[in-house]
PDB file of C-alpha atoms in Angstrom:
ATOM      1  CA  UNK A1096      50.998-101.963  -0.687  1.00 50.00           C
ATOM      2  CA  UNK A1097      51.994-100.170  -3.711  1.00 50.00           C
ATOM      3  CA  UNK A1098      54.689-101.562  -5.846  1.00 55.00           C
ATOM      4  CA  UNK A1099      56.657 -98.354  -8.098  1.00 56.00           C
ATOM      5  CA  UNK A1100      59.872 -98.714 -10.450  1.00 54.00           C
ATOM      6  CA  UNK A1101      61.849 -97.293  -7.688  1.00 63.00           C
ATOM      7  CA  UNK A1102      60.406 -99.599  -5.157  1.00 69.00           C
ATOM      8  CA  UNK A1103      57.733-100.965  -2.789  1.00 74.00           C
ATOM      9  CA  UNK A1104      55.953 -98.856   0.087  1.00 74.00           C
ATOM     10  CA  UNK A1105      53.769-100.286   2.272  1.00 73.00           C
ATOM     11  CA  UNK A1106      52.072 -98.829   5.853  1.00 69.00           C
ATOM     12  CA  UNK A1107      55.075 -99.236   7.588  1.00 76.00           C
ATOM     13  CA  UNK A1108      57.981 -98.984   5.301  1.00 77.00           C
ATOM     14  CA  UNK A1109      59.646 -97.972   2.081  1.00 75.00           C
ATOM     15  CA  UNK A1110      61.313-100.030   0.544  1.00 80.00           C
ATOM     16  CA  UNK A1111      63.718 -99.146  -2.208  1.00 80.00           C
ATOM     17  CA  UNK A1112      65.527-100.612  -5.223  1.00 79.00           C
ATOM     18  CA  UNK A1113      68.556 -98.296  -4.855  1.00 80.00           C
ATOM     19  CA  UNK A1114      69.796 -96.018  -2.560  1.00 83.00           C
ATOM     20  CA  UNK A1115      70.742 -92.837  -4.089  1.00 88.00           C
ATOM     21  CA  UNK A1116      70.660 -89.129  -3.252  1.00 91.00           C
ATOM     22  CA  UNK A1117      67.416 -88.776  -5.316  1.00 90.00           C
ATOM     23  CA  UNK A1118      65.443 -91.373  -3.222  1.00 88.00           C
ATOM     24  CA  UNK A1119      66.865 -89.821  -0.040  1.00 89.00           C
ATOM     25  CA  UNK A1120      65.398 -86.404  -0.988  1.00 89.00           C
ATOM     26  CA  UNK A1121      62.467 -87.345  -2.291  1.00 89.00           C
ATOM     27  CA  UNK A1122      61.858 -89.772   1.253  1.00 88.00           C
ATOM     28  CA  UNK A1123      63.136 -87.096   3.115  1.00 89.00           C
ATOM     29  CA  UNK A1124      60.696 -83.978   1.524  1.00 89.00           C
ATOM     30  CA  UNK A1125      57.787 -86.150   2.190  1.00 90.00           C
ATOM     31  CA  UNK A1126      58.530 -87.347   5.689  1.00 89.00           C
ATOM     32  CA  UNK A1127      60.023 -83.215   6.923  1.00 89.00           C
ATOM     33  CA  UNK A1128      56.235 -82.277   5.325  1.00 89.00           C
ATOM     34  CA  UNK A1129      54.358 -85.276   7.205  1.00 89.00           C
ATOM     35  CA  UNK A1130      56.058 -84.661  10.544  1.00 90.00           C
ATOM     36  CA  UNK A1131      55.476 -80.612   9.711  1.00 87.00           C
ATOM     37  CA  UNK A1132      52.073 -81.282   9.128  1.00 87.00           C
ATOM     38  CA  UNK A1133      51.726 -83.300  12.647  1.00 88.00           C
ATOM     39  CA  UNK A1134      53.438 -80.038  14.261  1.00 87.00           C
ATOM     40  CA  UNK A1135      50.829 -77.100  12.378  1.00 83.00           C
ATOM     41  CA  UNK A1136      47.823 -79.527  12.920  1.00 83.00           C
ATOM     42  CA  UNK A1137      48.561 -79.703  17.164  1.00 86.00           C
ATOM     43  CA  UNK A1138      48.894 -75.448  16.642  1.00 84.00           C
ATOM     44  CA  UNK A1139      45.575 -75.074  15.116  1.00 82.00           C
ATOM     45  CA  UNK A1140      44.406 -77.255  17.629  1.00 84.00           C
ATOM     46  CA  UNK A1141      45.511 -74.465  20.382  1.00 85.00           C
ATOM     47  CA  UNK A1142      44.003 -71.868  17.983  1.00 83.00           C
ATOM     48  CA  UNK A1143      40.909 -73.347  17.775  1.00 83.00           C
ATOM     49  CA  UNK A1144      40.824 -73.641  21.748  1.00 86.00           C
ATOM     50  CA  UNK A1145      41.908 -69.967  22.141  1.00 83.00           C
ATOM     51  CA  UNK A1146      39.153 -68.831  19.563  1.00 82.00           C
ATOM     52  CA  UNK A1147      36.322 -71.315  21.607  1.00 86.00           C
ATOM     53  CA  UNK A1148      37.493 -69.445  24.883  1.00 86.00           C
ATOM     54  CA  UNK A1149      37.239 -65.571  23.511  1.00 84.00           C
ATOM     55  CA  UNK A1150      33.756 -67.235  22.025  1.00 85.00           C
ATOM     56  CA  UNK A1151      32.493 -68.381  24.989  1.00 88.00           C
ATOM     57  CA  UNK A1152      33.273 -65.313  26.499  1.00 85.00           C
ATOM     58  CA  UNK A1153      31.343 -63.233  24.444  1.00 85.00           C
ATOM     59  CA  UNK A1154      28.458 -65.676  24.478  1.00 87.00           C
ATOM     60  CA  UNK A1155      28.387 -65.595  28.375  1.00 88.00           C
ATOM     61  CA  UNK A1156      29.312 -61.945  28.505  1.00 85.00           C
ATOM     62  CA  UNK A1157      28.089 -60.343  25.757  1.00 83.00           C
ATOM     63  CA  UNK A1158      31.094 -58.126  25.667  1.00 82.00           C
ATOM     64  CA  UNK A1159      33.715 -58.669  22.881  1.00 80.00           C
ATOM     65  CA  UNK A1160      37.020 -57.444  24.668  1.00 77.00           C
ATOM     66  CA  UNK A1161      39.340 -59.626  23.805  1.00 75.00           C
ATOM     67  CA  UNK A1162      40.149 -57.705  20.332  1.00 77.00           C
ATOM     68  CA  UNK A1163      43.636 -57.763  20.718  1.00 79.00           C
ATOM     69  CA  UNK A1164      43.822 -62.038  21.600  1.00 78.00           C
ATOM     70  CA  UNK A1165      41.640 -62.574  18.582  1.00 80.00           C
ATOM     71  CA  UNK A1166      43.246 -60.263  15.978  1.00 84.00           C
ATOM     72  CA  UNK A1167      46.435 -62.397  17.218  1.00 83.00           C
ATOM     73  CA  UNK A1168      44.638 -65.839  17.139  1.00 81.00           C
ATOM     74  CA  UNK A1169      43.317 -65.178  13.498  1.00 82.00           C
ATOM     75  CA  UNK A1170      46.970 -63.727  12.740  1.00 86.00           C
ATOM     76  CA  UNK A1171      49.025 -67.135  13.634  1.00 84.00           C
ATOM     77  CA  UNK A1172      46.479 -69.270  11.860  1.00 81.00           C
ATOM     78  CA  UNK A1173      46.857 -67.388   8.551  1.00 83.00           C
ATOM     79  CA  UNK A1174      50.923 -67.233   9.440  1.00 85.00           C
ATOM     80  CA  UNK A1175      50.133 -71.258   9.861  1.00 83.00           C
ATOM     81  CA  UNK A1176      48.253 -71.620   6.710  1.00 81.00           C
ATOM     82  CA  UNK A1177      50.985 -69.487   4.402  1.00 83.00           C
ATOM     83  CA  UNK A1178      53.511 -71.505   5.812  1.00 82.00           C
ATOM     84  CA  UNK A1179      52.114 -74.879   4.980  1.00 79.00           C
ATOM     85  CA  UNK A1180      51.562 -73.644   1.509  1.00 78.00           C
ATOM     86  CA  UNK A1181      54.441 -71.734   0.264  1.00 80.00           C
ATOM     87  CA  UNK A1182      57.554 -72.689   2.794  1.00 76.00           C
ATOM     88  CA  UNK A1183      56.050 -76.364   3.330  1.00 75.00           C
ATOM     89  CA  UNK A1184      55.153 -76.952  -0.244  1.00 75.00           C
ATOM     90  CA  UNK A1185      52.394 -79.546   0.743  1.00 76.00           C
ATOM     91  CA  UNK A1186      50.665 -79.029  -2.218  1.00 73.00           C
ATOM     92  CA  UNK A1187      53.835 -79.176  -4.293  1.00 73.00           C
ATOM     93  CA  UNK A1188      55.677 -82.303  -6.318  1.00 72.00           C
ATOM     94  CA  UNK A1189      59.521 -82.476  -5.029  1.00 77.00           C
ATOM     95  CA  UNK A1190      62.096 -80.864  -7.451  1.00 81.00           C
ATOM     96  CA  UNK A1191      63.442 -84.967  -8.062  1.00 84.00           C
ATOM     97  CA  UNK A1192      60.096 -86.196  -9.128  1.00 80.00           C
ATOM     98  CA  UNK A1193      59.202 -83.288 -10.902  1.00 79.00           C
ATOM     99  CA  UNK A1194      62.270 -83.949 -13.091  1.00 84.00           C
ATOM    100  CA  UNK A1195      63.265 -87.555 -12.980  1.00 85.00           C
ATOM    101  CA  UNK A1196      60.132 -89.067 -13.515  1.00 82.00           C
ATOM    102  CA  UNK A1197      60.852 -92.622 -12.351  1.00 83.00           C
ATOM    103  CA  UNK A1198      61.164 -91.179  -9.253  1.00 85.00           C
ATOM    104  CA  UNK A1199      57.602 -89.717  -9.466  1.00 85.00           C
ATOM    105  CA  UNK A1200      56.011 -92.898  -8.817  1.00 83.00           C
ATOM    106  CA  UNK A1201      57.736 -93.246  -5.182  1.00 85.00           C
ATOM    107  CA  UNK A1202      57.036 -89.563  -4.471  1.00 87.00           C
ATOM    108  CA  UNK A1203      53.010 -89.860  -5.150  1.00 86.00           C
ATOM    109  CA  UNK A1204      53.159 -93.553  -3.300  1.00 85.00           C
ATOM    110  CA  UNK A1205      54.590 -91.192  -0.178  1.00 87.00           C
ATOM    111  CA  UNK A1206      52.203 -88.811  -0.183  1.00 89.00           C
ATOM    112  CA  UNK A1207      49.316 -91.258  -0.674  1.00 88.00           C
ATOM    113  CA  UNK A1208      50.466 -93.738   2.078  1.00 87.00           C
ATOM    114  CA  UNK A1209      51.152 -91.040   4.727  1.00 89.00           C
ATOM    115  CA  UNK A1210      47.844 -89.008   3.451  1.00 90.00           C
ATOM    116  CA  UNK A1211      49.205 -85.696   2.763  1.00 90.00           C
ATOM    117  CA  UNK A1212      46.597 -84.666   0.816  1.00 87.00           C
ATOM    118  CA  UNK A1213      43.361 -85.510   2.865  1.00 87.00           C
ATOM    119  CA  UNK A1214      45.072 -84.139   6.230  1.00 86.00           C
ATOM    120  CA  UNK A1215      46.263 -81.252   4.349  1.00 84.00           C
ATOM    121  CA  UNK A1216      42.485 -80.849   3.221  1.00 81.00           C
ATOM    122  CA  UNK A1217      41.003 -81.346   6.801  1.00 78.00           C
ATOM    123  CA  UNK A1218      43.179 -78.939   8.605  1.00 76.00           C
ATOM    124  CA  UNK A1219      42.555 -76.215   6.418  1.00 73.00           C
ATOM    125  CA  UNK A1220      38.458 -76.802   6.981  1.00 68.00           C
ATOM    126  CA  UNK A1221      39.844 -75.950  10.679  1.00 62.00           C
ATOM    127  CA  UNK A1222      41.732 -72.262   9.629  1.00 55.00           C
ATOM    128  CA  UNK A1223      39.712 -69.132  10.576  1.00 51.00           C
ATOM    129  CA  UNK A1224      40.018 -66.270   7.498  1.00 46.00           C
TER     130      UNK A1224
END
């Protein structure tokens, strides 16, 4: 539970003092990036299963011709990783909080209790350069 000047946000809800479009865009930005980062996270999961089947392949084979299927596999994963960084802006503070700082306090409580940071973090250990 973490209590902030604009309100109180717990595991399962936030909780605010007042309802304005500021606290609606700063709850929305972090709940569009947790859901995106649900959505990449279950794609790198199929990457990583395409890039264990073109490995096994050439471990049982010997034979790496699959060239084109991994240029494309390493392609989407860095088209994956750009997007979570610069269209996402995972690793960047709202506009709001940014500039009204008492709204700073409910943006880093969002981002802490949904874990942005640490599953951001852990699905870029998974992303083949």
């Amino acid at each position: 539970q973490l209590e902030t000047a604009t309100g109180k946000i717990t595991a399962d809800r936030a909780t605010v003092r007042e309802l304005d479009m500021n606290t609606v865009g700063v709850v929305s930005n972090i709940m569009g990036q947790t859901v995106a980062l649900d959505w990449h996270n279950d794609t790198v999961d199929e990457l990583l299963a395409n890039f264990s089947k073109i490995n096994s392949s050439v471990e049982r084979t010997g034979d790496f011709t699959q060239k084109e299927n991994l240029f494309q596999v390493v392609a989407r994963n860095n088209t994956l990783f750009i997007d979570m960084v610069g269209k996402l802006g995972i690793k960047d503070r709202s506009d709001t909080a940014w500039h009204l700082s008492q709204y700073e306090s409910l943006h880093e409580g969002m981002r802490k209790e949904f874990d942005l940071d640490e599953r951001f973090r852990v699905s870029c250990n998974f992303y083949v350069f």
